[in-house]
Tab-separated table of C-alpha atoms and ligand atoms in Angstrom:
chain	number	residue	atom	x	y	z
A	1081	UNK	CA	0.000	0.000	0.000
A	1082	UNK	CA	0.964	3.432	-0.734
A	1083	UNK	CA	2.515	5.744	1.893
A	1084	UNK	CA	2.415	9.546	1.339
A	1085	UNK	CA	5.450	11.453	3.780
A	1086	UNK	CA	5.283	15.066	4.181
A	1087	UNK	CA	8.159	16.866	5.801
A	1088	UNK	CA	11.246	19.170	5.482
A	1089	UNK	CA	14.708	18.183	3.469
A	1090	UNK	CA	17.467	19.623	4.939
A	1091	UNK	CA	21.184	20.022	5.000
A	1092	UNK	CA	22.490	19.908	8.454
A	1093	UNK	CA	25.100	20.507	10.248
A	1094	UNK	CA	26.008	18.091	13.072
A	1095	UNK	CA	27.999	18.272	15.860
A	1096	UNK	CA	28.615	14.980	18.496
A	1097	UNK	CA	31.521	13.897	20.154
A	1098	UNK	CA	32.329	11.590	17.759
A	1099	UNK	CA	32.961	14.700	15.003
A	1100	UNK	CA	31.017	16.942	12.669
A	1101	UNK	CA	29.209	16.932	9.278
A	1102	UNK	CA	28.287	20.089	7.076
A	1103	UNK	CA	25.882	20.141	4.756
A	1104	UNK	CA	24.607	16.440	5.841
A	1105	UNK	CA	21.279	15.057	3.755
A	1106	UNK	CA	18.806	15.209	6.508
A	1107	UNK	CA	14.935	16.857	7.398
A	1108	UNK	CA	12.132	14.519	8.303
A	1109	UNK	CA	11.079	13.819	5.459
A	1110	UNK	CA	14.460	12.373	4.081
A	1111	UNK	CA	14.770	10.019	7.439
A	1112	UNK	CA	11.039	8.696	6.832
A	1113	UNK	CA	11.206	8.304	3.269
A	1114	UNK	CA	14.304	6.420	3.149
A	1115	UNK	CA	12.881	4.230	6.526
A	1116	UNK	CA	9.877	3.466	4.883
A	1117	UNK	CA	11.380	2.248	1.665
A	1118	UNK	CA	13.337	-0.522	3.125
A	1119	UNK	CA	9.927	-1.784	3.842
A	1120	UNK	CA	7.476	-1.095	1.782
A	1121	UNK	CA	7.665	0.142	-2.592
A	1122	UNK	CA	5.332	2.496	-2.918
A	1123	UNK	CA	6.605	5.650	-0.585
A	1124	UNK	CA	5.652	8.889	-1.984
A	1125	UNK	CA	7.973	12.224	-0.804
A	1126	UNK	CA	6.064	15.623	-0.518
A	1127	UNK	CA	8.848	18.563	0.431
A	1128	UNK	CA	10.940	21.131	-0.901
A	1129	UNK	CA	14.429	21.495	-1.454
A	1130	UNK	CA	16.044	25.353	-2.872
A	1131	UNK	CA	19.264	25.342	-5.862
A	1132	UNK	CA	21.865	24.327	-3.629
A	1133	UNK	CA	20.721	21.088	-3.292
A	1134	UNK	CA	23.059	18.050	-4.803
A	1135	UNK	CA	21.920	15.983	-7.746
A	1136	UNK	CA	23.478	13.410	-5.763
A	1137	UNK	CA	20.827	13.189	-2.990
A	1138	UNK	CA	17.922	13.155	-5.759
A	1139	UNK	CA	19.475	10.336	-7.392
A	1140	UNK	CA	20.483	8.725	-3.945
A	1141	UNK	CA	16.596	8.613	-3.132
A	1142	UNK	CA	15.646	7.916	-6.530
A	1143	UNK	CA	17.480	5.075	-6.447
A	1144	UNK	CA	15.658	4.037	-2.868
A	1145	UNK	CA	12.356	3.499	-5.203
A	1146	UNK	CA	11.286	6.700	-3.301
A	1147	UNK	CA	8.356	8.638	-5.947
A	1148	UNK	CA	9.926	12.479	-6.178
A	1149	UNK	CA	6.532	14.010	-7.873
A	1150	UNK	CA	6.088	16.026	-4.616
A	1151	UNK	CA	9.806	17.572	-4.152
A	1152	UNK	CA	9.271	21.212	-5.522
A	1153	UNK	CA	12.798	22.467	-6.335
A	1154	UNK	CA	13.157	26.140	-6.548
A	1155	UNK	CA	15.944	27.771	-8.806
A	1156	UNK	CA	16.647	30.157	-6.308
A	1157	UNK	CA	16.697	30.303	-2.465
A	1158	UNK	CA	18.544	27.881	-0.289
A	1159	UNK	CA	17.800	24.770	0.873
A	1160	UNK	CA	16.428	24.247	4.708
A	1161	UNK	CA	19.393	24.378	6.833
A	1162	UNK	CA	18.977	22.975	11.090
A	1163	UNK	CA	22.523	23.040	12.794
A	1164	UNK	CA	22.258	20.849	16.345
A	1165	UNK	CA	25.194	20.020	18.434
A	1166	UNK	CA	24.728	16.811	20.776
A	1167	UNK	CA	26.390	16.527	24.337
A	1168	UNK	CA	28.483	14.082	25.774
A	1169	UNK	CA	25.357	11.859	27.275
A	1170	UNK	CA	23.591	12.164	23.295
A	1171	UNK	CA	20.619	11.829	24.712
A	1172	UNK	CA	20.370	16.119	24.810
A	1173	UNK	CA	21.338	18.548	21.865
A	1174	UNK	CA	21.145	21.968	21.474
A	1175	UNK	CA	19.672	23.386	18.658
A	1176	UNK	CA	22.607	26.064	16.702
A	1177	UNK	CA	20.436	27.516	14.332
A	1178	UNK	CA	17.520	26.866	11.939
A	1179	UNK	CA	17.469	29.016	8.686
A	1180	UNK	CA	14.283	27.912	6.803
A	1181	UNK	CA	15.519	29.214	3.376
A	1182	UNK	CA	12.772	27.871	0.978
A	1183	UNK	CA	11.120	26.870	3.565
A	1184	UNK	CA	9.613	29.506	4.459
A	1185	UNK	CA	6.851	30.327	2.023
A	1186	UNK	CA	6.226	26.781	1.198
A	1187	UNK	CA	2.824	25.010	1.196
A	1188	UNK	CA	2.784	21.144	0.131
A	1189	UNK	CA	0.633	20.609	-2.863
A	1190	UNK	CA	-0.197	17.032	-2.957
A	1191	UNK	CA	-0.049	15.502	-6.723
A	1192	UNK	CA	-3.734	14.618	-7.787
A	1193	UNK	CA	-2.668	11.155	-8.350
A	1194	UNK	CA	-1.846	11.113	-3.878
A	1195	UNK	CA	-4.783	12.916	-2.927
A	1196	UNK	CA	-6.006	9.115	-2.326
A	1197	UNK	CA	-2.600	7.760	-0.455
A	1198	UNK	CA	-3.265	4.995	2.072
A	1199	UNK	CA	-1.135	5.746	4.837
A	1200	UNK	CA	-0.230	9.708	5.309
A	1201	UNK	CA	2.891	10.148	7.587
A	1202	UNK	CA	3.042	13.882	8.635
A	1203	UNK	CA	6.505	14.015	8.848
A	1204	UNK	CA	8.103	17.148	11.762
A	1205	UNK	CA	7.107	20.366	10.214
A	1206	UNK	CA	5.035	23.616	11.735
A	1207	UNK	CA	1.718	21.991	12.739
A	1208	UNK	CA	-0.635	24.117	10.141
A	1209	UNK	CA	1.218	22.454	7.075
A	1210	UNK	CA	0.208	19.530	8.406
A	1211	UNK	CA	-3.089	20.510	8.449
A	1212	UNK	CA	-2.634	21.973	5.099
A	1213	UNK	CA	-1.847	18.273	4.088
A	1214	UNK	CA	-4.871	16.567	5.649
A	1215	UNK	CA	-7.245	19.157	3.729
A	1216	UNK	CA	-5.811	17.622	0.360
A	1217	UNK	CA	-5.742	14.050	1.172
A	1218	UNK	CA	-9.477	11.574	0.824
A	1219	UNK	CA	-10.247	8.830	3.512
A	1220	UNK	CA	-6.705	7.827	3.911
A	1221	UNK	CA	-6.802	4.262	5.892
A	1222	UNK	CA	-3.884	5.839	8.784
A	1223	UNK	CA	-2.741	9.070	9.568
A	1224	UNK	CA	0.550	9.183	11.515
A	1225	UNK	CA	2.003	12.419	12.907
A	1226	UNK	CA	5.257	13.623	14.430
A	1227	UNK	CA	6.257	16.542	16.027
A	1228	UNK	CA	8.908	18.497	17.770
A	1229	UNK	CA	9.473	20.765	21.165
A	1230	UNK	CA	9.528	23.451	19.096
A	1231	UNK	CA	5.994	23.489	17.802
A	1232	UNK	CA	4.710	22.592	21.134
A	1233	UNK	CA	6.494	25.786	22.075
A	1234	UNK	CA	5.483	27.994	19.712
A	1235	UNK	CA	2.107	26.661	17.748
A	1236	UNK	CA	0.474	24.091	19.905
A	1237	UNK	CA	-3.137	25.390	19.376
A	1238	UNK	CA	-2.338	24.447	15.161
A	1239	UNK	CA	-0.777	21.511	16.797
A	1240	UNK	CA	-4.121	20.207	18.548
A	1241	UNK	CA	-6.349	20.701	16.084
A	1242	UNK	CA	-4.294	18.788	13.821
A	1243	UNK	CA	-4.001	15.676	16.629
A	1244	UNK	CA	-8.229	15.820	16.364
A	1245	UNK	CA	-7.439	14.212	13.002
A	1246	UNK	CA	-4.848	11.992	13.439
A	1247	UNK	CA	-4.688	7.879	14.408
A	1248	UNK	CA	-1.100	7.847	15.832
A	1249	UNK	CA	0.771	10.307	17.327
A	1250	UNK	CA	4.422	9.334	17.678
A	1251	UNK	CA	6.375	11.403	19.761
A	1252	UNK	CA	9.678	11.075	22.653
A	1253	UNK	CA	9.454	11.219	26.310
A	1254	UNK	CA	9.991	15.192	26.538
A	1255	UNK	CA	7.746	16.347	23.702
A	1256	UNK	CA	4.626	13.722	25.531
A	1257	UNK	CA	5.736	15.352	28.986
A	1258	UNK	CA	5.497	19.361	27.261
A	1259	UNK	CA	2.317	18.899	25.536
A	1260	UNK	CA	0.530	17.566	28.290
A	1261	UNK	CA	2.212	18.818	31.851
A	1262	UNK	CA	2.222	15.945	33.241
A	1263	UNK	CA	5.706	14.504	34.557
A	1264	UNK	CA	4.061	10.733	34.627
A	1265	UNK	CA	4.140	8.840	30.865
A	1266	UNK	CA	1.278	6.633	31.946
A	1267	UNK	CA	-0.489	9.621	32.145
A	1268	UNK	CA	0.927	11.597	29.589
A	1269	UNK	CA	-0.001	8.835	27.370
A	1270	UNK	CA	-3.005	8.805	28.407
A	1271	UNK	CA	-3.646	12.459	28.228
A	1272	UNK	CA	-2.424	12.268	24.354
A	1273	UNK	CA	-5.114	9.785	23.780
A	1274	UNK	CA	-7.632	12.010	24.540
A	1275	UNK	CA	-6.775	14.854	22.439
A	1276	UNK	CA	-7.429	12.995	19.253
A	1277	UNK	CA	-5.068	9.645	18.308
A	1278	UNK	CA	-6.171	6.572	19.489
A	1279	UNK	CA	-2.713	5.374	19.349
A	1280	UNK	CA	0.221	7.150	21.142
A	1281	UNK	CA	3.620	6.166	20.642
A	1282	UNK	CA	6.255	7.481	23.299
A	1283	UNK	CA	9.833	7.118	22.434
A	1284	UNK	CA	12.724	7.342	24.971
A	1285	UNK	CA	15.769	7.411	23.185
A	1286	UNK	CA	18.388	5.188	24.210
A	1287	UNK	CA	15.243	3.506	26.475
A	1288	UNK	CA	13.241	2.321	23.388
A	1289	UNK	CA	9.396	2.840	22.802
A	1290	UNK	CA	5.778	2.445	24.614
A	1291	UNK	CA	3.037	2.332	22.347
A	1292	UNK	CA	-0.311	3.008	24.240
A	1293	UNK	CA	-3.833	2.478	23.401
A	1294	UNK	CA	-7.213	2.959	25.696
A	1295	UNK	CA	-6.718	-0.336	26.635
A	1296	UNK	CA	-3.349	-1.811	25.615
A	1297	UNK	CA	0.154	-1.095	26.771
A	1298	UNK	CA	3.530	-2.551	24.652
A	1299	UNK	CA	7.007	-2.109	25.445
A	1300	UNK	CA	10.176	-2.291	23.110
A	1301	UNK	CA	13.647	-1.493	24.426
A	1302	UNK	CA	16.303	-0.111	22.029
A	1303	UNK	CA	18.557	-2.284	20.843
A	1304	UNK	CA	21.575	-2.571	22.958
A	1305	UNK	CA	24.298	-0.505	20.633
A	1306	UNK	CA	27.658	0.662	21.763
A	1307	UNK	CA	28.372	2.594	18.653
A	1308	UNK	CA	26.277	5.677	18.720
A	1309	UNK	CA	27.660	8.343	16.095
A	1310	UNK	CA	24.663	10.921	15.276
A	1311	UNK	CA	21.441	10.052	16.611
A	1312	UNK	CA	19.998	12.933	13.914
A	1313	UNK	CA	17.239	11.474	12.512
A	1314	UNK	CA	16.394	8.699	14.634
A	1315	UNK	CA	12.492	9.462	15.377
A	1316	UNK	CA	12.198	10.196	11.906
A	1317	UNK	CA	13.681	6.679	10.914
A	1318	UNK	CA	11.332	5.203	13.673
A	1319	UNK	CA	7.947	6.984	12.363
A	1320	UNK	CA	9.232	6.511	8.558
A	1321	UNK	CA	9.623	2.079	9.371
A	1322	UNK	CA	6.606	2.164	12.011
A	1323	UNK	CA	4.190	3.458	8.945
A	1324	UNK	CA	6.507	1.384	6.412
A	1325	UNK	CA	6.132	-2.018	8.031
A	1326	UNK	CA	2.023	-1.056	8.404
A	1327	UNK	CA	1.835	-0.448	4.440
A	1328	UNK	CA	3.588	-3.510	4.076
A	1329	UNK	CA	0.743	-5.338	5.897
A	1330	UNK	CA	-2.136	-3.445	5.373
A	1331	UNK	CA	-2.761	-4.086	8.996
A	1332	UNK	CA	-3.667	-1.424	11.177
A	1333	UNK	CA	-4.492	-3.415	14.468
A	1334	UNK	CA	-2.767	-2.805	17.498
A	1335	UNK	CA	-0.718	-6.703	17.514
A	1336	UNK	CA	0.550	-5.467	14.384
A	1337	UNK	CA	1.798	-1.860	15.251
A	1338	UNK	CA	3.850	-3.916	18.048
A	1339	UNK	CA	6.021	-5.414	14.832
A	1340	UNK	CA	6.095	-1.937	13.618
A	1341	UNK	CA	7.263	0.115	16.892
A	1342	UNK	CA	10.383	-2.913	16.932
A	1343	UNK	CA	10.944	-1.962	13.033
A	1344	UNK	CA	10.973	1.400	13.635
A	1345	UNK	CA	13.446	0.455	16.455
A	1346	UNK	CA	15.471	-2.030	14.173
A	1347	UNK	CA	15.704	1.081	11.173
A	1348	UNK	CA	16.650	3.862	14.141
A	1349	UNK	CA	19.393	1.990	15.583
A	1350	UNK	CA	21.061	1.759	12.112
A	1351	UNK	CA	20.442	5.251	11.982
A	1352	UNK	CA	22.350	6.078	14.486
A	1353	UNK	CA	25.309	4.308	13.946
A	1354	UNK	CA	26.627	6.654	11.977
A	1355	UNK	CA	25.944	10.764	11.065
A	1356	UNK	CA	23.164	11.723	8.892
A	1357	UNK	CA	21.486	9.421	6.702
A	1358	UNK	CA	24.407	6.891	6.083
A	1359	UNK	CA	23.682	4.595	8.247
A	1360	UNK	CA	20.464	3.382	6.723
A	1361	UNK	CA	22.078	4.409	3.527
A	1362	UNK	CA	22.616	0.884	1.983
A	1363	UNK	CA	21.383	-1.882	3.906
A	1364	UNK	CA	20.356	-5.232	3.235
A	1365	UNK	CA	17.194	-7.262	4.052
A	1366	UNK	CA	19.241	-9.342	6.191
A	1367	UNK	CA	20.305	-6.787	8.099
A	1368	UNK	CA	16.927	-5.363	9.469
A	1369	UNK	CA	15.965	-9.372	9.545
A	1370	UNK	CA	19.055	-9.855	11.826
A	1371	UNK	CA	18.103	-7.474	14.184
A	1372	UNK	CA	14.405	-7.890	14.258
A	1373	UNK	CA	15.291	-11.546	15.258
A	1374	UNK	CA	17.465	-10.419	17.565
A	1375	UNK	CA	14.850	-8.237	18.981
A	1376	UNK	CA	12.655	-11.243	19.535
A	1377	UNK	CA	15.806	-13.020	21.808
A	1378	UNK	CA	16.234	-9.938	23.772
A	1379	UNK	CA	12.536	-9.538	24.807
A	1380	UNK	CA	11.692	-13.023	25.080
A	1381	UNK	CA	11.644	-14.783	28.680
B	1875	AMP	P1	15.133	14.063	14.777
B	1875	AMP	O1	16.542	13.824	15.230
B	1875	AMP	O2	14.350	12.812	14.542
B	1875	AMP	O3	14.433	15.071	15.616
B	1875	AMP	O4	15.242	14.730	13.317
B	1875	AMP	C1	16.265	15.621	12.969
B	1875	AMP	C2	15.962	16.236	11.607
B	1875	AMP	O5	14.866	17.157	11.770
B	1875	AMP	C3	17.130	17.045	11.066
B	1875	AMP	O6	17.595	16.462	9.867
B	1875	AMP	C4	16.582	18.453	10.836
B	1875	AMP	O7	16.899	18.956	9.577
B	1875	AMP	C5	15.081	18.307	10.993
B	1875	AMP	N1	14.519	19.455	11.711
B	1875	AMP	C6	15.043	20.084	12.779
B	1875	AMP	N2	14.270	21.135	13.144
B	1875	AMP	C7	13.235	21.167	12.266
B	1875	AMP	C8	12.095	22.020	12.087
B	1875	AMP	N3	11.894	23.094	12.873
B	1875	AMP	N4	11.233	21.736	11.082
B	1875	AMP	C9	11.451	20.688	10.294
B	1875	AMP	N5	12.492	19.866	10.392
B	1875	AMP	C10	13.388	20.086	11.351
């Protein structure tokens, strides 16, 4: 089944203890999209890129399988830029600077031949361009939506109205703490479910993921990594495989979102492994096999 992602493209620049990267291919959209095409063929990329953008990252997702009909790119203007710089724990970053570039005056136009995507993943962008997105789409089958601090900050009346409309919300431990005041997860989770999603998904970093439903309550840990390079990216990755491995399926019950919060874990902790989008640059089918099985031994008992 077809997913539709929505979300910035960015060049980064990174900064962890293990080094830094300028100009890295990131934005949500670029995590997600590449996540979700390890799992599923039919991944269609809504964004917008400005004229300093390399040929080679078109081609690179190109070559993923990954449908560019929605990437708008402008002759002039300059391509979404975030800078972030991660302490020593890399659990906490600071954000250096955002400079929105073409950013700024964009509004995604989804392709006629979309308006009728099954799954619609609303990749981190300012909440009302996500609503902007859910206007255009027709009965999609799931709507799954990320956010960030930032628009919890800054916009999180747009942000509300656009959980009204949404089935999953996936968001980490801080954001689910923010947008609801409460210090407890249980009942942050709980909160979330109220204002709209009847799924929540709560990720905790270097802790793994809870998925919570009215009624049902799943754990994954991370998997246990003692390389981490960049973690840039990694909620992105997990949304982009969660909705990836669900397209895949066609399966929207809550068993089978369990698979897809320990694919979204299996795709982040490639992620990563190394800065920007390289770790989940190139890998194989036995790779994300391997570690979903290994997954499996870890939580079994
Ligand atoms: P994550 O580490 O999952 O939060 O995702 C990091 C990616 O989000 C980076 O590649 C950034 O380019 C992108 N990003 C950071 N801030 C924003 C923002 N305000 N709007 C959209 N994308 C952003």
């Amino acid at each position: 089944m077809s997913v539709l992602v929505v979300g910035s493209v960015a060049l980064d620049y990174l900064e962890t203890p293990f080094g830094v990267m300028e100009q890295a291919l990131g934005g949500s959209a670029t995590f997600c999209s590449v996540a979700a095409s390890y799992l599923t063929s039919d991944v269609r990329f809504v964004g917008i890129v400005g004229a300093d953008f390399p040929q080679k990252h078109i081609d690179f997702l190109t070559k993923r399988g990954i449908d560019l009909l929605g990437l708008v790119r402008e002759a002039e203007g300059k391509t979404f830029s975030w800078g972030g710089k991660y302490h020593d724990d890399m659990n906490t970053r600071d954000t250096l600077y955002t400079e929105l570039g073409v950013f700024e005056h964009f509004h995604p136009v989804i392709p006629d031949a979309w308006k009728q995507s099954d799954f619609v993943l609303l990749g981190n962008i300012h909440p009302s361009l996500q609503m902007e997105v859910l206007e255009q789409i027709e009965q999609p089958k799931l709507v799954v939506c990320d956010t960030m601090n930032l628009w919890i900050n800054i916009s999180q009346k747009d942000l509300k109205k656009v959980l009204k409309r949404v089935d999953v919300l996936i968001l980490n431990d801080e954001e689910a703490r923010m947008l609801t005041d409460q210090r407890n997860l249980i009942t942050a989770g709980n909160m979330l479910l109220r204002m709209g999603p009847r799924v929540a998904v709560i990720k905790k970093g270097e802790h793994g993921a809870v998925l919570m439903t009215r009624d049902t309550y799943f754990a994954s840990p991370a998997f246990p990594l003692e390389t981490v390079k960049d973690p840039t990216g990694a909620g992105d990755t997990f949304a982009g495989a969660f909705v990836g491995w669900l397209a895949r399926t066609g399966d929207v019950s809550t068993a089978n979102m369990r698979k897809a919060v320990v694919y979204g874990s299996v795709l982040a902790s490639f992620c990563v492994e190394e800065f920007s989008i390289d770790g989940i640059r190139a890998l194989g089918e036995e790779h994300i096999a391997e570690r979903f099985s290994m997954f499996r031994k870890i939580t079994t008992f």
